[in-house]
XYZ file of C-alpha atoms in Angstrom:
386
model
C 78.523 113.589 109.616
C 78.617 110.660 107.293
C 76.079 111.100 104.931
C 74.429 110.875 101.233
C 74.642 107.189 100.993
C 71.236 105.706 101.841
C 70.743 102.414 102.901
C 69.277 99.926 100.365
C 67.371 96.944 99.878
C 69.478 94.334 97.529
C 68.990 90.757 96.305
C 69.342 88.599 93.137
C 71.622 85.940 93.994
C 73.692 84.803 90.817
C 73.291 81.142 90.861
C 76.212 79.671 89.322
C 77.047 76.186 90.523
C 79.786 73.746 89.839
C 81.512 70.239 90.249
C 84.474 70.033 92.800
C 86.708 67.749 91.525
C 89.570 66.562 93.986
C 93.218 67.296 93.218
C 96.208 65.367 93.789
C 98.875 66.650 96.347
C 102.622 66.518 97.209
C 104.140 67.492 99.983
C 107.826 68.855 99.773
C 110.496 69.066 102.110
C 111.607 72.378 103.191
C 114.902 71.878 101.929
C 116.634 72.586 105.451
C 114.551 75.886 106.029
C 113.428 75.556 109.307
C 109.577 75.460 109.450
C 108.957 75.994 106.149
C 107.307 72.857 104.142
C 105.613 72.885 100.649
C 102.528 71.552 98.841
C 102.396 70.962 94.910
C 99.461 69.578 92.869
C 97.425 72.999 92.653
C 94.568 72.776 90.361
C 95.167 76.473 89.355
C 97.487 77.864 86.752
C 100.486 79.736 87.768
C 99.835 83.272 88.984
C 100.243 86.290 91.166
C 97.592 88.049 93.340
C 95.483 85.591 94.072
C 92.935 86.352 96.860
C 93.586 83.968 99.728
C 90.995 83.312 102.529
C 90.935 81.271 105.657
C 87.373 79.217 106.359
C 88.671 77.666 109.458
C 89.561 74.510 107.486
C 90.550 75.430 104.355
C 92.083 78.145 102.469
C 90.043 79.538 99.552
C 92.327 81.029 96.511
C 90.618 82.727 93.616
C 91.280 85.003 90.801
C 94.793 86.761 90.612
C 96.697 87.456 87.026
C 98.796 85.379 84.999
C 100.714 88.404 83.354
C 104.403 88.653 83.790
C 105.754 90.348 87.486
C 105.863 94.213 87.208
C 109.815 95.022 87.305
C 110.517 97.430 90.543
C 109.604 100.735 90.272
C 107.950 100.272 87.154
C 104.101 101.092 86.709
C 102.460 98.218 84.647
C 98.978 98.567 85.209
C 96.235 96.179 85.874
C 95.801 92.804 84.192
C 92.942 93.740 81.633
C 91.926 89.882 81.541
C 92.363 88.758 85.197
C 91.646 84.972 86.426
C 88.285 84.214 87.879
C 89.063 80.324 89.045
C 89.530 79.170 92.204
C 90.634 75.867 94.564
C 90.341 75.444 97.828
C 93.131 73.589 100.017
C 93.309 72.018 103.307
C 96.611 72.714 104.742
C 96.775 69.649 107.287
C 96.082 66.902 104.485
C 97.567 68.529 101.488
C 94.411 67.821 99.625
C 93.309 70.303 97.017
C 89.651 70.618 95.373
C 88.417 72.918 92.494
C 85.691 75.349 93.066
C 83.275 76.975 90.777
C 84.851 79.968 89.045
C 83.916 83.719 89.740
C 81.316 85.252 87.835
C 83.615 88.273 87.965
C 87.334 87.855 87.258
C 89.473 89.819 89.550
C 93.149 90.804 89.897
C 92.992 92.502 93.089
C 90.187 92.035 96.022
C 89.465 92.023 99.678
C 87.637 89.633 101.420
C 86.382 87.916 104.435
C 84.584 84.518 105.370
C 81.697 84.741 107.789
C 80.199 81.534 108.957
C 79.961 79.427 105.486
C 80.001 82.540 103.235
C 82.985 84.235 101.698
C 82.502 87.984 100.850
C 84.766 89.414 97.816
C 84.822 92.952 97.310
C 86.993 93.067 93.999
C 89.335 96.050 92.995
C 90.431 97.431 89.871
C 86.798 98.013 88.411
C 85.546 101.323 87.380
C 82.573 102.574 89.290
C 80.097 102.418 86.704
C 80.879 98.895 85.829
C 82.016 97.421 89.331
C 80.316 94.038 90.217
C 79.647 95.112 93.785
C 79.891 92.461 96.408
C 80.782 88.924 95.270
C 79.290 86.102 97.902
C 80.543 82.670 97.546
C 78.430 79.669 99.515
C 81.385 77.379 100.698
C 78.933 74.521 101.292
C 77.043 74.677 97.966
C 79.975 75.904 95.972
C 77.941 78.731 94.259
C 78.449 82.390 93.841
C 76.360 85.476 94.290
C 76.405 88.966 93.703
C 74.884 91.767 95.948
C 74.685 95.450 95.267
C 76.257 98.016 97.130
C 75.448 101.485 98.161
C 78.921 103.058 98.409
C 81.821 103.269 95.775
C 83.424 100.199 96.138
C 87.047 101.550 95.392
C 87.136 103.568 98.266
C 85.805 100.986 100.670
C 87.107 97.971 102.970
C 85.508 95.280 104.303
C 85.662 93.177 107.680
C 83.749 90.612 109.571
C 81.838 91.991 112.784
C 80.985 88.470 114.589
C 78.115 87.208 112.186
C 77.973 90.420 110.372
C 79.697 92.080 107.772
C 81.053 95.895 107.720
C 81.660 98.125 105.078
C 84.139 100.774 106.248
C 85.615 104.237 104.150
C 89.004 103.917 104.026
C 89.828 107.731 104.227
C 87.850 110.814 104.150
C 90.570 112.716 101.925
C 88.132 112.440 99.109
C 85.018 113.370 100.895
C 83.178 111.879 104.068
C 80.411 108.812 103.618
C 78.679 106.440 105.843
C 80.211 103.208 107.093
C 77.701 100.046 106.533
C 76.625 96.888 108.071
C 74.986 93.941 106.109
C 71.837 92.196 107.310
C 72.831 88.966 105.531
C 69.414 87.566 106.170
C 67.604 90.306 104.460
C 70.673 91.358 102.085
C 69.969 94.872 103.158
C 72.697 97.273 104.002
C 72.020 99.993 106.886
C 74.620 102.847 107.943
C 76.483 102.895 111.046
C 75.749 105.806 113.320
C 78.169 108.596 112.994
C 81.269 108.101 114.546
C 83.068 110.676 116.851
C 86.225 110.605 115.266
C 85.492 113.120 112.671
C 87.304 113.503 109.195
C 90.159 110.840 109.456
C 92.664 108.921 107.135
C 94.099 105.255 107.283
C 90.410 104.377 108.759
C 90.547 100.602 109.707
C 88.481 98.622 111.800
C 88.861 95.354 114.293
C 86.297 93.062 116.197
C 86.323 92.393 119.727
C 84.030 89.537 119.984
C 81.332 91.878 121.284
C 82.365 95.593 119.838
C 83.404 97.035 116.706
C 86.396 99.038 117.132
C 87.155 101.959 114.621
C 90.446 103.576 114.078
C 92.013 106.176 112.426
C 94.043 109.649 112.000
C 93.000 112.980 112.160
C 92.764 114.686 108.970
C 93.059 118.291 109.989
C 96.374 117.431 112.256
C 99.279 119.949 111.867
C 99.750 119.719 107.896
C 103.414 121.081 108.584
C 104.339 118.047 110.501
C 104.861 119.519 114.062
C 102.185 117.323 115.533
C 101.974 113.651 115.168
C 98.904 112.231 113.593
C 98.475 109.446 116.265
C 95.813 106.621 115.833
C 92.380 107.310 117.650
C 89.610 104.902 118.470
C 86.039 104.504 119.278
C 83.952 101.234 119.917
C 80.344 100.373 118.880
C 78.164 97.511 119.549
C 76.698 96.867 115.756
C 73.581 95.524 117.091
C 72.614 98.843 118.308
C 73.942 101.543 120.654
C 76.287 104.580 120.369
C 79.913 104.877 120.002
C 82.189 105.016 122.828
C 85.201 107.336 122.391
C 88.108 105.781 123.380
C 91.368 107.731 124.604
C 93.900 108.511 121.983
C 97.284 106.614 121.554
C 100.594 107.530 120.963
C 100.863 104.819 117.910
C 101.127 105.921 114.129
C 99.808 102.784 112.494
C 96.057 102.193 112.543
C 96.427 98.199 111.914
C 97.085 95.424 111.352
C 94.854 94.125 114.456
C 95.096 90.454 116.092
C 92.429 90.108 119.094
C 94.388 88.010 122.052
C 92.501 87.418 125.256
C 90.553 90.619 124.912
C 92.846 93.023 123.623
C 94.003 94.395 120.296
C 97.504 93.896 119.108
C 99.258 95.868 116.322
C 102.535 94.259 115.589
C 103.994 96.819 113.487
C 107.661 97.591 114.380
C 109.532 100.940 114.433
C 108.709 104.552 115.045
C 109.404 108.107 114.076
C 110.164 111.388 115.937
C 109.225 113.908 112.975
C 112.600 114.181 111.502
C 115.370 116.786 112.403
C 113.010 119.592 111.368
C 110.206 120.096 113.802
C 111.293 117.025 115.801
C 108.402 116.124 118.017
C 110.788 115.998 120.901
C 109.997 111.822 121.284
C 109.682 109.094 119.125
C 105.980 107.418 118.566
C 105.944 103.918 117.926
C 103.783 102.487 115.094
C 102.626 99.479 116.919
C 101.051 98.926 120.280
C 98.458 97.063 122.292
C 94.663 98.501 123.071
C 92.427 97.101 125.754
C 89.030 98.127 124.375
C 87.269 97.799 127.677
C 89.377 100.066 129.480
C 90.938 102.034 126.855
C 94.442 101.679 128.080
C 97.025 101.655 125.705
C 100.088 100.004 126.225
C 103.809 99.331 124.588
C 104.515 96.045 122.752
C 106.764 93.357 124.375
C 110.070 94.223 124.083
C 111.075 94.863 120.705
C 114.869 95.034 121.161
C 115.828 91.866 119.153
C 112.880 92.236 116.738
C 114.709 94.526 114.216
C 112.724 97.080 112.029
C 110.779 94.769 109.866
C 107.111 93.395 111.323
C 105.696 89.923 109.549
C 102.901 90.085 111.772
C 101.675 88.614 115.210
C 100.221 85.095 116.027
C 98.218 83.355 119.083
C 97.526 79.925 119.770
C 94.964 79.352 117.081
C 95.010 82.702 115.080
C 97.477 85.033 113.286
C 97.776 88.105 111.449
C 100.560 88.435 108.599
C 101.723 91.245 106.481
C 104.849 90.156 105.257
C 107.265 87.091 104.374
C 110.091 88.582 105.957
C 110.796 90.045 109.413
C 109.885 89.215 112.939
C 106.384 87.568 114.163
C 105.235 88.356 117.710
C 104.360 85.068 119.633
C 101.917 86.635 121.674
C 101.335 83.443 123.975
C 105.198 84.118 124.967
C 105.759 87.888 124.127
C 108.580 86.692 122.019
C 109.625 87.977 118.506
C 110.699 85.113 116.241
C 112.185 85.682 112.832
C 110.370 84.109 109.957
C 113.185 81.904 107.799
C 113.963 82.557 104.475
C 111.300 81.075 102.105
C 112.913 78.470 99.833
C 113.097 78.767 96.198
C 114.468 82.011 95.581
C 113.435 85.489 95.082
C 110.051 85.572 94.427
C 107.340 88.752 94.377
C 103.593 88.735 94.148
C 102.800 86.062 96.427
C 99.423 85.573 98.136
C 99.635 85.176 102.051
C 97.093 84.022 104.388
C 96.903 83.213 107.886
C 95.801 79.540 108.111
C 94.831 79.669 111.629
C 98.188 80.471 113.247
C 100.252 79.385 110.358
C 101.359 81.460 107.557
C 100.506 80.101 103.735
C 102.166 81.124 100.574
C 100.613 80.554 97.297
C 102.146 81.710 93.498
C 103.966 84.589 92.964
C 106.460 85.146 90.240
C 110.246 84.472 90.259
C 112.921 87.357 89.973
C 116.779 87.111 89.059
C 119.320 88.771 91.091
C 119.007 91.745 88.770
C 115.270 92.017 89.671
C 114.129 91.020 86.409
C 110.890 88.832 85.884
C 111.019 85.059 85.688
C 108.699 82.351 85.607
C 105.391 82.421 87.392
C 104.654 79.442 90.079
C 101.833 77.615 91.572
C 103.242 76.329 94.660
C 102.313 76.316 98.217
C 104.819 77.174 101.267
C 103.519 77.056 104.759
C 105.356 78.003 107.955
C 104.214 76.939 111.261
C 107.195 78.478 113.212
C 107.577 75.018 115.049
C 110.551 72.831 114.811
């Protein structure tokens, strides 16, 4: 049972207003690399790890770090003085505008946009001094802060229609409630106990009417003789009980893209348990779920897609997880390779799905030996269209 974290009433908006001067914009050719075009003129300093959020018209870029890029396989720790400034970019016009600084700087964060509000859950803070949930009103350019009834470092956030859901990422360190936020009253309420039991790799997706929870069984065979496949259950967050869905034969619990009522997980590849305690068959990482019927199915033909997935996209939406590999074009069922990003090797980029387009911002250059170089403040956009 998920318990111990009671619902609580919260409030106290931190009203920080600010002006939003318009920045200049310059569009760069893609240098012969198919589908990419660049935008410069960012009113932000070069950085890595900025949070990027799509509002439906603009990309919000906030926070990050101006520390040198951490070398491969090194443990550099978090930037002790992260950034808090931000800007908004209209990718269609290339026009920038500054937004008011976040009251709490952050080098890592998760976030979602619901209506006219961006919700940000910063990472890298200790549990004692964590600022809680930050809210940014896009129309008024004001930040706020809401207390949370959970340990923020263990939770993720997701949009469920006009509601915000906070979900526990894993039960490995103990169970806890999942929560839904009533934005009108600034009150958190726990969701009903889910039927999946103790799980890891917990994730959620929204179907338009139901919240689907995914997880992998924590008590699966510890010796690896039995694969811990993705399990799922669905809930109407406005009320009602969980609806258990059939178990899958896929090993990944995300990411998910909603396409014509189906949830698509474009993760490529699979596993068979190895030479010792082999499972006797290959379980794929990705697949497709019809939440209405509970039917699982395979991804479209992956024979020419390679082993690395960069995401999936529909006519106007997308989910991207990498800048290299193949993207599933759900409108055609084809896999298309993402062309090499212009400008050489860069790590620490911000990756955003701006509608169906892939947008990259910032990062740090590396030389051929992997050594850190200059930080950058450039935007690259890939539409996948010639």
